CSV table of C-alpha atoms in Angstrom, one decimal:
chain,number,residue,atom,x,y,z
A,1,SER,CA,-42.9,223.4,5.7
A,2,ALA,CA,-44.6,221.5,9.0
A,3,LEU,CA,-45.0,218.4,10.1
A,4,VAL,CA,-47.9,217.0,12.1
A,5,THR,CA,-47.8,213.6,14.2
A,6,GLY,CA,-51.2,211.8,14.9
A,7,GLY,CA,-52.4,213.9,11.5
A,8,ARG,CA,-54.6,211.2,10.4
A,9,SER,CA,-58.3,212.2,12.2
A,10,GLY,CA,-59.6,214.5,14.3
A,11,ILE,CA,-57.1,217.5,15.1
A,12,GLY,CA,-54.2,216.5,13.6
A,13,ALA,CA,-56.3,216.2,10.3
A,14,ALA,CA,-57.7,219.6,10.5
A,15,LEU,CA,-54.1,221.1,11.0
A,16,VAL,CA,-52.8,219.3,7.9
A,17,ALA,CA,-55.8,220.1,6.2
A,18,ALA,CA,-55.4,223.7,7.2
A,19,LEU,CA,-51.5,223.9,6.5
A,20,GLU,CA,-51.8,222.2,3.2
A,21,ALA,CA,-54.6,224.9,2.4
A,22,GLU,CA,-52.1,227.6,3.6
A,23,ALA,CA,-49.7,225.6,0.7
A,24,THR,CA,-47.5,224.4,3.8
A,25,GLU,CA,-45.2,220.9,2.8
A,26,VAL,CA,-46.8,219.2,5.7
A,27,ARG,CA,-45.6,215.5,6.6
A,28,VAL,CA,-47.9,213.7,8.4
A,29,LEU,CA,-46.1,211.3,11.0
A,30,ASP,CA,-48.9,208.4,12.4
A,31,LEU,CA,-49.2,205.4,13.6
A,32,ALA,CA,-52.0,204.6,10.7
A,33,ASP,CA,-48.8,205.2,8.3
A,34,GLY,CA,-46.5,203.2,10.3
A,35,PHE,CA,-45.1,206.4,12.4
A,36,ASP,CA,-44.5,205.3,15.7
A,37,VAL,CA,-44.0,208.2,18.2
A,38,ALA,CA,-43.1,206.4,20.4
A,39,ASP,CA,-39.9,205.0,18.8
A,40,PRO,CA,-36.8,206.8,19.8
A,41,ARG,CA,-35.6,205.4,16.1
A,42,ALA,CA,-38.6,206.3,14.1
A,43,TRP,CA,-37.6,210.0,14.4
A,44,ASP,CA,-34.1,209.3,13.4
A,45,ASP,CA,-34.8,210.5,9.8
A,46,VAL,CA,-37.2,213.2,10.3
A,47,GLY,CA,-35.4,216.2,9.4
A,48,ALA,CA,-35.6,220.5,9.7
A,49,VAL,CA,-38.8,221.9,9.5
A,50,ASP,CA,-40.4,225.0,10.1
A,51,PHE,CA,-43.4,224.5,12.3
A,52,ALA,CA,-44.2,221.1,14.3
A,53,ALA,CA,-47.5,220.3,15.7
A,54,LEU,CA,-47.0,217.3,17.7
A,55,ASN,CA,-50.5,216.0,18.4
A,56,ALA,CA,-50.8,211.9,18.6
A,57,GLY,CA,-52.1,210.6,21.6
A,58,VAL,CA,-54.3,208.4,23.0
A,59,THR,CA,-57.4,207.9,26.3
A,60,THR,CA,-57.0,205.1,28.4
A,61,GLY,CA,-60.9,204.9,28.3
A,62,GLN,CA,-60.1,204.0,32.1
A,63,GLY,CA,-61.1,205.7,34.9
A,64,ASP,CA,-61.2,202.7,37.6
A,65,MET,CA,-57.8,202.8,38.5
A,66,THR,CA,-58.3,199.0,39.5
A,67,LYS,CA,-59.3,197.9,35.7
A,68,LEU,CA,-56.7,199.8,34.6
A,69,THR,CA,-54.3,197.3,32.8
A,70,ASP,CA,-50.4,197.4,31.9
A,71,GLU,CA,-50.6,197.5,28.1
A,72,GLN,CA,-53.4,200.3,28.4
A,73,TYR,CA,-51.1,202.1,31.0
A,74,ARG,CA,-48.3,201.5,29.1
A,75,ARG,CA,-49.7,202.5,25.4
A,76,ILE,CA,-50.6,205.9,27.2
A,77,LEU,CA,-46.9,206.9,28.4
A,78,ARG,CA,-45.7,205.7,25.0
A,79,ALA,CA,-48.0,208.1,22.7
A,80,ASN,CA,-49.0,210.7,25.3
A,81,VAL,CA,-45.1,211.3,26.7
A,82,ASP,CA,-42.9,210.1,24.6
A,83,GLY,CA,-43.6,210.7,22.1
A,84,VAL,CA,-43.6,214.8,23.0
A,85,VAL,CA,-40.2,213.9,24.4
A,86,ASN,CA,-38.9,212.0,21.4
A,87,GLY,CA,-40.2,214.9,18.8
A,88,VAL,CA,-38.8,217.6,20.9
A,89,ARG,CA,-35.4,215.8,20.9
A,90,ARG,CA,-35.0,214.9,17.6
A,91,LEU,CA,-36.1,218.9,16.1
A,92,ALA,CA,-34.2,220.6,18.6
A,93,GLN,CA,-31.1,218.5,17.3
A,94,VAL,CA,-32.4,219.8,13.6
A,95,MET,CA,-35.0,222.7,13.5
A,96,GLU,CA,-33.0,225.5,13.1
A,97,ALA,CA,-33.9,229.1,14.5
A,98,GLY,CA,-37.3,230.6,13.8
A,99,GLY,CA,-39.0,226.9,14.2
A,100,ALA,CA,-42.4,227.2,16.1
A,101,ILE,CA,-42.7,223.2,17.8
A,102,VAL,CA,-46.6,223.3,19.7
A,103,ALA,CA,-47.4,220.4,21.5
A,104,THR,CA,-51.3,219.4,22.0
A,105,ALA,CA,-51.7,219.5,25.7
A,106,SER,CA,-55.6,219.6,26.7
A,107,LEU,CA,-57.6,221.1,29.6
A,108,ALA,CA,-57.1,218.3,31.5
A,109,GLY,CA,-52.9,218.9,31.5
A,110,LEU,CA,-54.3,222.1,33.9
A,111,THR,CA,-57.1,220.7,35.9
A,112,THR,CA,-58.9,217.3,37.3
A,113,MET,CA,-60.0,215.0,34.8
A,114,GLU,CA,-61.5,211.8,37.2
A,115,LEU,CA,-63.0,209.9,33.7
A,116,ASP,CA,-59.7,209.2,33.0
A,117,PRO,CA,-57.1,210.1,35.4
A,118,ILE,CA,-53.7,209.0,33.8
A,119,TYR,CA,-55.2,210.6,31.0
A,120,ALA,CA,-55.0,213.9,32.4
A,121,ALA,CA,-51.3,212.9,33.9
A,122,THR,CA,-50.0,212.5,30.9
A,123,LYS,CA,-51.3,216.0,29.4
A,124,HIS,CA,-49.8,217.5,32.6
A,125,PHE,CA,-46.4,215.8,31.8
A,126,VAL,CA,-47.0,217.8,28.1
A,127,VAL,CA,-48.0,221.2,30.4
A,128,GLY,CA,-44.7,221.1,32.9
A,129,PHE,CA,-42.0,219.4,30.2
A,130,VAL,CA,-43.4,222.8,27.8
A,131,ARG,CA,-42.8,224.9,30.0
A,132,SER,CA,-39.4,223.1,31.0
A,133,VAL,CA,-37.5,223.0,28.1
A,134,ALA,CA,-39.0,226.5,26.7
A,135,ARG,CA,-35.6,228.5,27.7
A,136,GLN,CA,-33.8,226.0,26.4
A,137,LEU,CA,-35.4,225.9,23.1
A,138,GLY,CA,-35.8,230.2,23.7
A,139,GLU,CA,-31.2,229.7,23.3
A,140,ARG,CA,-31.9,228.1,19.9
A,141,GLY,CA,-33.9,230.5,18.4
A,142,ILE,CA,-36.7,228.1,18.5
A,143,THR,CA,-40.4,228.8,20.3
A,144,ILE,CA,-42.0,225.7,21.7
A,145,ASN,CA,-45.4,226.2,23.3
A,146,ALA,CA,-48.2,223.6,24.7
A,147,VAL,CA,-52.5,224.2,23.6
A,148,CYS,CA,-54.7,223.4,26.4
A,149,PRO,CA,-58.3,222.8,24.4
A,150,ALA,CA,-61.4,221.9,26.0
A,151,ILE,CA,-63.7,219.0,25.1
A,152,VAL,CA,-63.4,218.2,21.3
A,153,ASP,CA,-64.9,216.8,18.9
A,154,THR,CA,-62.9,213.5,17.8
A,155,PRO,CA,-62.7,210.1,17.7
A,156,LEU,CA,-61.0,210.2,20.6
A,157,LEU,CA,-64.0,210.4,22.5
A,158,GLY,CA,-65.0,207.0,22.4
A,159,GLU,CA,-68.0,205.9,20.2
A,160,GLY,CA,-71.7,208.2,21.0
A,161,ASN,CA,-69.5,210.4,23.9
A,162,ALA,CA,-70.4,213.4,22.3
A,163,ASP,CA,-73.8,213.4,22.1
A,164,ARG,CA,-73.9,212.3,25.9
A,165,ILE,CA,-71.4,215.0,26.3
A,166,ARG,CA,-73.4,217.5,24.7
A,167,ASP,CA,-76.4,216.3,26.6
A,168,ALA,CA,-75.4,216.7,30.1
A,169,GLY,CA,-74.6,220.1,28.5
A,170,TYR,CA,-71.6,220.7,27.8
A,171,GLU,CA,-70.3,222.2,24.4
A,172,LEU,CA,-67.7,220.8,22.1
A,173,LEU,CA,-64.6,222.5,20.2
A,174,SER,CA,-64.5,221.7,16.8
A,175,PRO,CA,-61.4,219.7,15.4
A,176,ASP,CA,-60.9,223.2,12.9
A,177,GLU,CA,-61.6,225.5,15.8
A,178,VAL,CA,-58.6,224.3,17.6
A,179,ALA,CA,-56.0,223.6,14.4
A,180,ALA,CA,-56.9,227.3,14.0
A,181,ALA,CA,-55.8,228.0,17.4
A,182,ILE,CA,-52.3,226.7,16.5
């Protein structure tokens, strides 16, 4: 059994399709369906699964700190940081030994990203958090890892940006490639 946050588009949707192709029972937790990963109470009814992909995430779309709005800042922290913490906290309570958690970070969590520094900061948090809780989860028999893909061709890029990125000479990963790595 599995759960995937942000499972209605991009990497999450590709992961759901891959898991279902393997006959895995998948619970999708997505804002599109009314599940807010940032709401700690939303996690109260989440039960044990064998595998969890904490994948929900957003960008601010803003590189200029003088133009970053409070709402952009709060929204990205809620999805990218609170969503992972809430998910890990709940799963640590209900997941049985042998379970596995993967959090979607980003290459931006390992380097700089001037186009969206707050996105990079939240992904640095995910990487550091996963590293920091790995031992205590391991003592419960639960593994946790982060996946840090480079640029992935998903709706998160924004309309028209995939072509601009390719035109600049960068190769984009497909959501299916990242799902396969997870």
